[in-house]
């Protein structure tokens, strides 16, 4: 019987400090056994349990896209016991990974559709995975218009800044980068909260429009009415939830909202599904 | 289906024979109450026990279990890489488990044995165990098994059902594992199926009539989840709760656990320990946000999970077998029977319901 | 004592009617023998459900912590001392409370009574002096005095030390009670024997924390056993971790514990952990002449420094 608690061994290959407050770091991991990388075949939207030997595990969204081969990337916020220890680790250190876990964004349903991606703060990680996946030459033609609204508190808190700038230059994706506020005179993008920018820049929904929203609960709370006004139906608004997790495979019972496990039946849910569940997330 | 008559004079020698091929567990009296313990050579299970204080779930699913081990010593070859631990899954048998506790394993199995993931620790342990059940002749006043999906003679989850016949036991083998155990014990006096069945049936009817406590669950499936979630009675129900873990720990159908790494010097183990949704920090996020930050949230979660979410998710009844342990042991006398009836009779269009 | 309930109901109804309080915390009848369930009454109908008998051992002060309402609280002697401690420790304000004091001659010990019978106890009833225990095929009459909780048998503060209402005349306090006989027995053991004694005492512990949660003194938002950065105590049943939890919890209650017995009453596996808290209570009495919760005007000894405090442990 395959043991779903046993992590694949990985090595830290690169560490990038993403944010100006140094609390967000992107880790690039390489599998010690190439066979494990093959077993770890994932889709955008899924997450993995990063196992720090001797400390514990944390569920983190996969930031790399399945189209990027040879490594996996995760952006981790320094919050508690395991993440703090991980932040202090060095290139070459050995740890573990379990996954891919959870369900992914509904890629079959999204084919042939317009997609609006709305992200806030460091919840943008699986959205990076999704954007790279969609922009890949073998995939771009499967989707129609792509809009991305991504905001953070300040320019220094935005993730993947170099990639954001590159995407902004492309004409097959519409980027609307925003910050809550800045006094940087060279800031050439938007200033305003994500819900406000969404109201201004997001295209109204046709019958073929989906919205993917990832962000802190407060951002989701204020973005939802905007999407309602723009005509997005609740079964076409896709959300990715967070909850405290341990096993990540629907066994330990901790992350349930109603009868769904966020780790196994989620973390991706439509708003229509969430309307029917208790708001315990 | 095999029916064997076990002369009580041959009981002890049979148990003794079993020790050659099984590790045996059974109810043992410790001071004021019974618990399941490993039977040492010569020990017999105490079948006068009404039911044990703690459930036998710890025999398949120990309270603390090491999952994986690792070395933190940089000079070791596989340092920091998690390794599986050799475990002993040699055959074992539980003698004298009640039908409610055996059915509980079937309910818990739905969580640990899914198409996508299988928990090897629970499954291998369960598969290695033969459950020899003892039918209940005199249920307690807190037993409500007949309306909780099983009963004093319920067979689901058992490998053998033992029915007391004064000078003998009538053993009904319900599975291959059960038949194997009966041979290993040397209990081989066959009985005619028809005769045995009619004996069992009449005793079953008599025992079921003695169950005085009932719950109503017929409407739980169809009630709207969010309306039940917002019902007004939760405040009253949850007031007395002290959020300890007693109910979850004694309950045979509760399974939540925590995973932690415990280090000692340069090596360590990834352990799992029972955890409880009643504990305040069960769902706390790293950011400090706690979706179930109040006592009301947690108490409501427990009963919604057992009596509603499980019903919706698996379509096989409530996640409770009516053993009555939580009712007897709750330090503040929160009674699941009362709450089940409150939930079942909840009518969303009325403002108040009986308390 | 059995007619106290009429006065309790009368007082509660009056307090709710004239809005001196928004709720009255008391007990309603339990669904199994020897148990009552803590309950809040907000209406006249609720008040009718209140009960009072020899099964009211739970410490209701546990339900006051950090509440914001005006509350009427039914309090025995030990409960009232915990209310004093709560007020001193800023867990509730004096102005919020209307304390309905109940003089108490002791609550019966359900663990003790259950262990006296082999079969299931179906019903327990009482009159002023006796308990009648009925099972499927037995009936026995016991003298209440013989089956009291141990802390009640040794109680020297049966009357509430603080109250706004009193439901009956004070009862006579017990005199010449040796509260620490069992503590002295353990103190006399050699260290290795003590270690084994503690190990046996705690061997059944399942870390359910019923003892901690039933205790009015344990109100830390994050208990030391739940801290993760750093983690002080493991979460398994490792004997060292179990001892650490019980010993440290007792120390956290030192100088504050009123020996209400809620911890032992709550324990599902029958551990007599009061031996730890009583040892510390004895020490506080001998070192600082201190009894917890007797007065609103005195701070506990572990809270204050007095020049005359014993210092002979400093070598």
PDB file of C-alpha atoms in Angstrom, chain A residues 83-249:
ATOM      1  CA  UNK A  83       7.729  28.469   8.130  1.00  0.00           C
ATOM      2  CA  UNK A  84      10.156  30.354  10.373  1.00  0.00           C
ATOM      3  CA  UNK A  85      12.520  27.406  10.391  1.00  0.00           C
ATOM      4  CA  UNK A  86      12.180  27.014   6.627  1.00  0.00           C
ATOM      5  CA  UNK A  87      13.042  30.663   6.146  1.00  0.00           C
ATOM      6  CA  UNK A  88      16.291  30.076   8.002  1.00  0.00           C
ATOM      7  CA  UNK A  89      17.278  27.097   5.864  1.00  0.00           C
ATOM      8  CA  UNK A  90      19.963  27.267   3.194  1.00  0.00           C
ATOM      9  CA  UNK A  91      20.469  26.198  -0.394  1.00  0.00           C
ATOM     10  CA  UNK A  92      21.427  22.524  -0.398  1.00  0.00           C
ATOM     11  CA  UNK A  93      19.369  21.599   2.678  1.00  0.00           C
ATOM     12  CA  UNK A  94      17.272  18.457   2.446  1.00  0.00           C
ATOM     13  CA  UNK A  95      13.591  18.325   3.289  1.00  0.00           C
ATOM     14  CA  UNK A  96      10.453  16.635   1.990  1.00  0.00           C
ATOM     15  CA  UNK A  97       7.330  17.236  -0.056  1.00  0.00           C
ATOM     16  CA  UNK A  98       3.995  15.423  -0.190  1.00  0.00           C
ATOM     17  CA  UNK A  99       1.609  15.877  -2.995  1.00  0.00           C
ATOM     18  CA  UNK A 100       0.231  17.100  -5.265  1.00  0.00           C
ATOM     19  CA  UNK A 101      -2.789  17.553  -3.047  1.00  0.00           C
ATOM     20  CA  UNK A 102      -6.204  19.041  -3.413  1.00  0.00           C
ATOM     21  CA  UNK A 103      -8.192  19.763  -6.525  1.00  0.00           C
ATOM     22  CA  UNK A 104      -6.990  22.146  -9.202  1.00  0.00           C
ATOM     23  CA  UNK A 105      -8.666  25.062 -10.931  1.00  0.00           C
ATOM     24  CA  UNK A 106     -11.364  23.743 -13.288  1.00  0.00           C
ATOM     25  CA  UNK A 107      -9.237  23.765 -16.425  1.00  0.00           C
ATOM     26  CA  UNK A 108     -11.666  21.804 -18.601  1.00  0.00           C
ATOM     27  CA  UNK A 109     -14.468  24.230 -17.843  1.00  0.00           C
ATOM     28  CA  UNK A 110     -12.179  27.219 -18.505  1.00  0.00           C
ATOM     29  CA  UNK A 111     -11.279  26.152 -22.044  1.00  0.00           C
ATOM     30  CA  UNK A 112     -12.735  28.460 -24.649  1.00  0.00           C
ATOM     31  CA  UNK A 113     -13.676  31.025 -22.037  1.00  0.00           C
ATOM     32  CA  UNK A 114     -12.653  34.512 -20.920  1.00  0.00           C
ATOM     33  CA  UNK A 115     -10.852  34.410 -17.617  1.00  0.00           C
ATOM     34  CA  UNK A 116     -10.415  37.184 -15.056  1.00  0.00           C
ATOM     35  CA  UNK A 117      -7.823  36.435 -12.408  1.00  0.00           C
ATOM     36  CA  UNK A 118      -8.015  38.479  -9.223  1.00  0.00           C
ATOM     37  CA  UNK A 119      -5.318  38.111  -6.610  1.00  0.00           C
ATOM     38  CA  UNK A 120      -4.292  39.902  -3.447  1.00  0.00           C
ATOM     39  CA  UNK A 121      -1.145  39.816  -1.365  1.00  0.00           C
ATOM     40  CA  UNK A 122       0.704  36.550  -1.169  1.00  0.00           C
ATOM     41  CA  UNK A 123      -2.275  34.468  -2.219  1.00  0.00           C
ATOM     42  CA  UNK A 124      -1.023  35.054  -5.739  1.00  0.00           C
ATOM     43  CA  UNK A 125       1.144  31.928  -5.781  1.00  0.00           C
ATOM     44  CA  UNK A 126      -1.180  29.452  -7.474  1.00  0.00           C
ATOM     45  CA  UNK A 127      -2.261  32.265  -9.779  1.00  0.00           C
ATOM     46  CA  UNK A 128       1.331  32.558 -11.014  1.00  0.00           C
ATOM     47  CA  UNK A 129       1.186  28.864 -11.760  1.00  0.00           C
ATOM     48  CA  UNK A 130      -2.071  29.368 -13.636  1.00  0.00           C
ATOM     49  CA  UNK A 131      -0.876  32.353 -15.652  1.00  0.00           C
ATOM     50  CA  UNK A 132       2.322  30.640 -16.797  1.00  0.00           C
ATOM     51  CA  UNK A 133       0.276  27.573 -17.676  1.00  0.00           C
ATOM     52  CA  UNK A 134      -2.199  29.567 -19.739  1.00  0.00           C
ATOM     53  CA  UNK A 135       0.459  31.658 -21.478  1.00  0.00           C
ATOM     54  CA  UNK A 136       2.476  28.607 -22.508  1.00  0.00           C
ATOM     55  CA  UNK A 137       2.408  28.370 -26.318  1.00  0.00           C
ATOM     56  CA  UNK A 138       0.810  24.923 -26.173  1.00  0.00           C
ATOM     57  CA  UNK A 139      -2.059  26.262 -24.065  1.00  0.00           C
ATOM     58  CA  UNK A 140      -2.669  29.920 -24.930  1.00  0.00           C
ATOM     59  CA  UNK A 141      -5.055  29.209 -27.743  1.00  0.00           C
ATOM     60  CA  UNK A 142      -7.330  27.222 -25.426  1.00  0.00           C
ATOM     61  CA  UNK A 143      -8.400  30.389 -23.628  1.00  0.00           C
ATOM     62  CA  UNK A 144      -9.894  33.624 -24.882  1.00  0.00           C
ATOM     63  CA  UNK A 145      -9.289  36.956 -23.117  1.00  0.00           C
ATOM     64  CA  UNK A 146      -7.200  36.886 -19.981  1.00  0.00           C
ATOM     65  CA  UNK A 147      -7.316  39.749 -17.469  1.00  0.00           C
ATOM     66  CA  UNK A 148      -5.235  39.801 -14.312  1.00  0.00           C
ATOM     67  CA  UNK A 149      -5.853  42.144 -11.395  1.00  0.00           C
ATOM     68  CA  UNK A 150      -3.198  41.773  -8.724  1.00  0.00           C
ATOM     69  CA  UNK A 151      -2.622  44.046  -5.792  1.00  0.00           C
ATOM     70  CA  UNK A 152      -0.483  44.238  -2.687  1.00  0.00           C
ATOM     71  CA  UNK A 153      -0.062  46.766   0.070  1.00  0.00           C
ATOM     72  CA  UNK A 154       3.011  48.441  -1.447  1.00  0.00           C
ATOM     73  CA  UNK A 155       5.197  47.866  -4.535  1.00  0.00           C
ATOM     74  CA  UNK A 156       7.748  46.113  -2.338  1.00  0.00           C
ATOM     75  CA  UNK A 157       5.170  43.529  -1.285  1.00  0.00           C
ATOM     76  CA  UNK A 158       4.259  42.408  -4.807  1.00  0.00           C
ATOM     77  CA  UNK A 159       5.419  38.911  -5.698  1.00  0.00           C
ATOM     78  CA  UNK A 160       7.254  37.941  -8.861  1.00  0.00           C
ATOM     79  CA  UNK A 161       7.821  41.581  -9.871  1.00  0.00           C
ATOM     80  CA  UNK A 162      10.104  40.742 -12.813  1.00  0.00           C
ATOM     81  CA  UNK A 163       7.559  38.354 -14.246  1.00  0.00           C
ATOM     82  CA  UNK A 164       4.712  40.817 -13.718  1.00  0.00           C
ATOM     83  CA  UNK A 165       6.601  43.416 -15.743  1.00  0.00           C
ATOM     84  CA  UNK A 166       7.241  40.898 -18.531  1.00  0.00           C
ATOM     85  CA  UNK A 167       3.578  39.877 -18.664  1.00  0.00           C
ATOM     86  CA  UNK A 168       2.557  43.517 -18.754  1.00  0.00           C
ATOM     87  CA  UNK A 169       4.415  43.925 -21.998  1.00  0.00           C
ATOM     88  CA  UNK A 170       2.602  41.049 -23.702  1.00  0.00           C
ATOM     89  CA  UNK A 171      -0.433  41.627 -25.825  1.00  0.00           C
ATOM     90  CA  UNK A 172      -2.071  38.262 -25.165  1.00  0.00           C
ATOM     91  CA  UNK A 173      -2.783  39.102 -21.519  1.00  0.00           C
ATOM     92  CA  UNK A 174      -4.175  42.239 -19.852  1.00  0.00           C
ATOM     93  CA  UNK A 175      -2.365  43.039 -16.598  1.00  0.00           C
ATOM     94  CA  UNK A 176      -3.767  45.454 -14.019  1.00  0.00           C
ATOM     95  CA  UNK A 177      -1.198  45.687 -11.272  1.00  0.00           C
ATOM     96  CA  UNK A 178      -2.124  47.802  -8.275  1.00  0.00           C
ATOM     97  CA  UNK A 179      -0.956  48.741  -4.833  1.00  0.00           C
ATOM     98  CA  UNK A 180      -2.995  50.046  -1.902  1.00  0.00           C
ATOM     99  CA  UNK A 181      -0.748  53.064  -1.698  1.00  0.00           C
ATOM    100  CA  UNK A 182       2.734  54.269  -2.533  1.00  0.00           C
ATOM    101  CA  UNK A 183       4.807  57.424  -2.500  1.00  0.00           C
ATOM    102  CA  UNK A 184       7.117  56.155  -5.181  1.00  0.00           C
ATOM    103  CA  UNK A 185       6.991  58.786  -7.962  1.00  0.00           C
ATOM    104  CA  UNK A 186       8.099  56.171 -10.525  1.00  0.00           C
ATOM    105  CA  UNK A 187       5.161  53.857  -9.901  1.00  0.00           C
ATOM    106  CA  UNK A 188       3.497  53.555 -13.276  1.00  0.00           C
ATOM    107  CA  UNK A 189       0.679  51.162 -12.526  1.00  0.00           C
ATOM    108  CA  UNK A 190      -2.568  51.506 -10.602  1.00  0.00           C
ATOM    109  CA  UNK A 191      -3.120  52.733  -7.093  1.00  0.00           C
ATOM    110  CA  UNK A 192      -6.182  51.429  -5.274  1.00  0.00           C
ATOM    111  CA  UNK A 193      -7.575  48.410  -3.459  1.00  0.00           C
ATOM    112  CA  UNK A 194      -8.138  45.283  -5.505  1.00  0.00           C
ATOM    113  CA  UNK A 195     -11.948  45.447  -5.336  1.00  0.00           C
ATOM    114  CA  UNK A 196     -11.844  49.066  -6.566  1.00  0.00           C
ATOM    115  CA  UNK A 197      -9.540  48.264  -9.470  1.00  0.00           C
ATOM    116  CA  UNK A 198     -11.643  45.223 -10.295  1.00  0.00           C
ATOM    117  CA  UNK A 199     -14.667  47.462 -10.581  1.00  0.00           C
ATOM    118  CA  UNK A 200     -12.823  49.782 -12.931  1.00  0.00           C
ATOM    119  CA  UNK A 201     -10.883  47.373 -15.086  1.00  0.00           C
ATOM    120  CA  UNK A 202     -12.495  43.966 -15.101  1.00  0.00           C
ATOM    121  CA  UNK A 203     -14.568  43.210 -18.181  1.00  0.00           C
ATOM    122  CA  UNK A 204     -18.279  42.648 -17.639  1.00  0.00           C
ATOM    123  CA  UNK A 205     -19.197  38.989 -17.734  1.00  0.00           C
ATOM    124  CA  UNK A 206     -20.487  37.483 -20.923  1.00  0.00           C
ATOM    125  CA  UNK A 207     -21.981  34.035 -20.789  1.00  0.00           C
ATOM    126  CA  UNK A 208     -18.464  32.697 -21.288  1.00  0.00           C
ATOM    127  CA  UNK A 209     -16.650  34.428 -18.462  1.00  0.00           C
ATOM    128  CA  UNK A 210     -15.039  33.003 -15.350  1.00  0.00           C
ATOM    129  CA  UNK A 211     -13.397  34.759 -12.446  1.00  0.00           C
ATOM    130  CA  UNK A 212     -10.709  33.174 -10.301  1.00  0.00           C
ATOM    131  CA  UNK A 213     -10.254  34.942  -6.971  1.00  0.00           C
ATOM    132  CA  UNK A 214      -7.454  34.285  -4.481  1.00  0.00           C
ATOM    133  CA  UNK A 215      -6.769  36.521  -1.552  1.00  0.00           C
ATOM    134  CA  UNK A 216      -7.303  37.335   2.083  1.00  0.00           C
ATOM    135  CA  UNK A 217     -10.896  36.946   3.327  1.00  0.00           C
ATOM    136  CA  UNK A 218     -11.391  40.703   3.476  1.00  0.00           C
ATOM    137  CA  UNK A 219     -10.451  41.138  -0.162  1.00  0.00           C
ATOM    138  CA  UNK A 220     -12.814  38.373  -1.218  1.00  0.00           C
ATOM    139  CA  UNK A 221     -15.597  39.910   0.849  1.00  0.00           C
ATOM    140  CA  UNK A 222     -15.392  43.237  -0.991  1.00  0.00           C
ATOM    141  CA  UNK A 223     -14.633  41.830  -4.426  1.00  0.00           C
ATOM    142  CA  UNK A 224     -17.663  39.596  -4.521  1.00  0.00           C
ATOM    143  CA  UNK A 225     -20.280  42.366  -4.822  1.00  0.00           C
ATOM    144  CA  UNK A 226     -18.228  43.917  -7.633  1.00  0.00           C
ATOM    145  CA  UNK A 227     -18.293  40.647  -9.533  1.00  0.00           C
ATOM    146  CA  UNK A 228     -22.029  40.342  -8.891  1.00  0.00           C
ATOM    147  CA  UNK A 229     -22.546  43.775 -10.428  1.00  0.00           C
ATOM    148  CA  UNK A 230     -20.444  42.841 -13.425  1.00  0.00           C
ATOM    149  CA  UNK A 231     -22.694  39.858 -13.993  1.00  0.00           C
ATOM    150  CA  UNK A 232     -20.470  36.931 -13.039  1.00  0.00           C
ATOM    151  CA  UNK A 233     -22.644  34.017 -11.992  1.00  0.00           C
ATOM    152  CA  UNK A 234     -21.752  32.265  -8.757  1.00  0.00           C
ATOM    153  CA  UNK A 235     -20.916  28.965 -10.349  1.00  0.00           C
ATOM    154  CA  UNK A 236     -18.375  30.778 -12.527  1.00  0.00           C
ATOM    155  CA  UNK A 237     -16.611  32.511  -9.661  1.00  0.00           C
ATOM    156  CA  UNK A 238     -13.769  30.245  -8.560  1.00  0.00           C
ATOM    157  CA  UNK A 239     -12.232  30.650  -5.113  1.00  0.00           C
ATOM    158  CA  UNK A 240      -9.299  28.968  -3.440  1.00  0.00           C
ATOM    159  CA  UNK A 241      -9.629  28.555   0.322  1.00  0.00           C
ATOM    160  CA  UNK A 242      -7.169  28.194   3.131  1.00  0.00           C
ATOM    161  CA  UNK A 243      -7.657  26.337   6.366  1.00  0.00           C
ATOM    162  CA  UNK A 244      -5.459  24.828   9.034  1.00  0.00           C
ATOM    163  CA  UNK A 245      -4.288  21.467   7.735  1.00  0.00           C
ATOM    164  CA  UNK A 246      -2.161  18.616   8.937  1.00  0.00           C
ATOM    165  CA  UNK A 247      -2.533  15.514   6.807  1.00  0.00           C
ATOM    166  CA  UNK A 248      -3.627  17.210   3.577  1.00  0.00           C
ATOM    167  CA  UNK A 249      -5.350  14.021   2.425  1.00  0.00           C
TER     168      UNK A 249
END
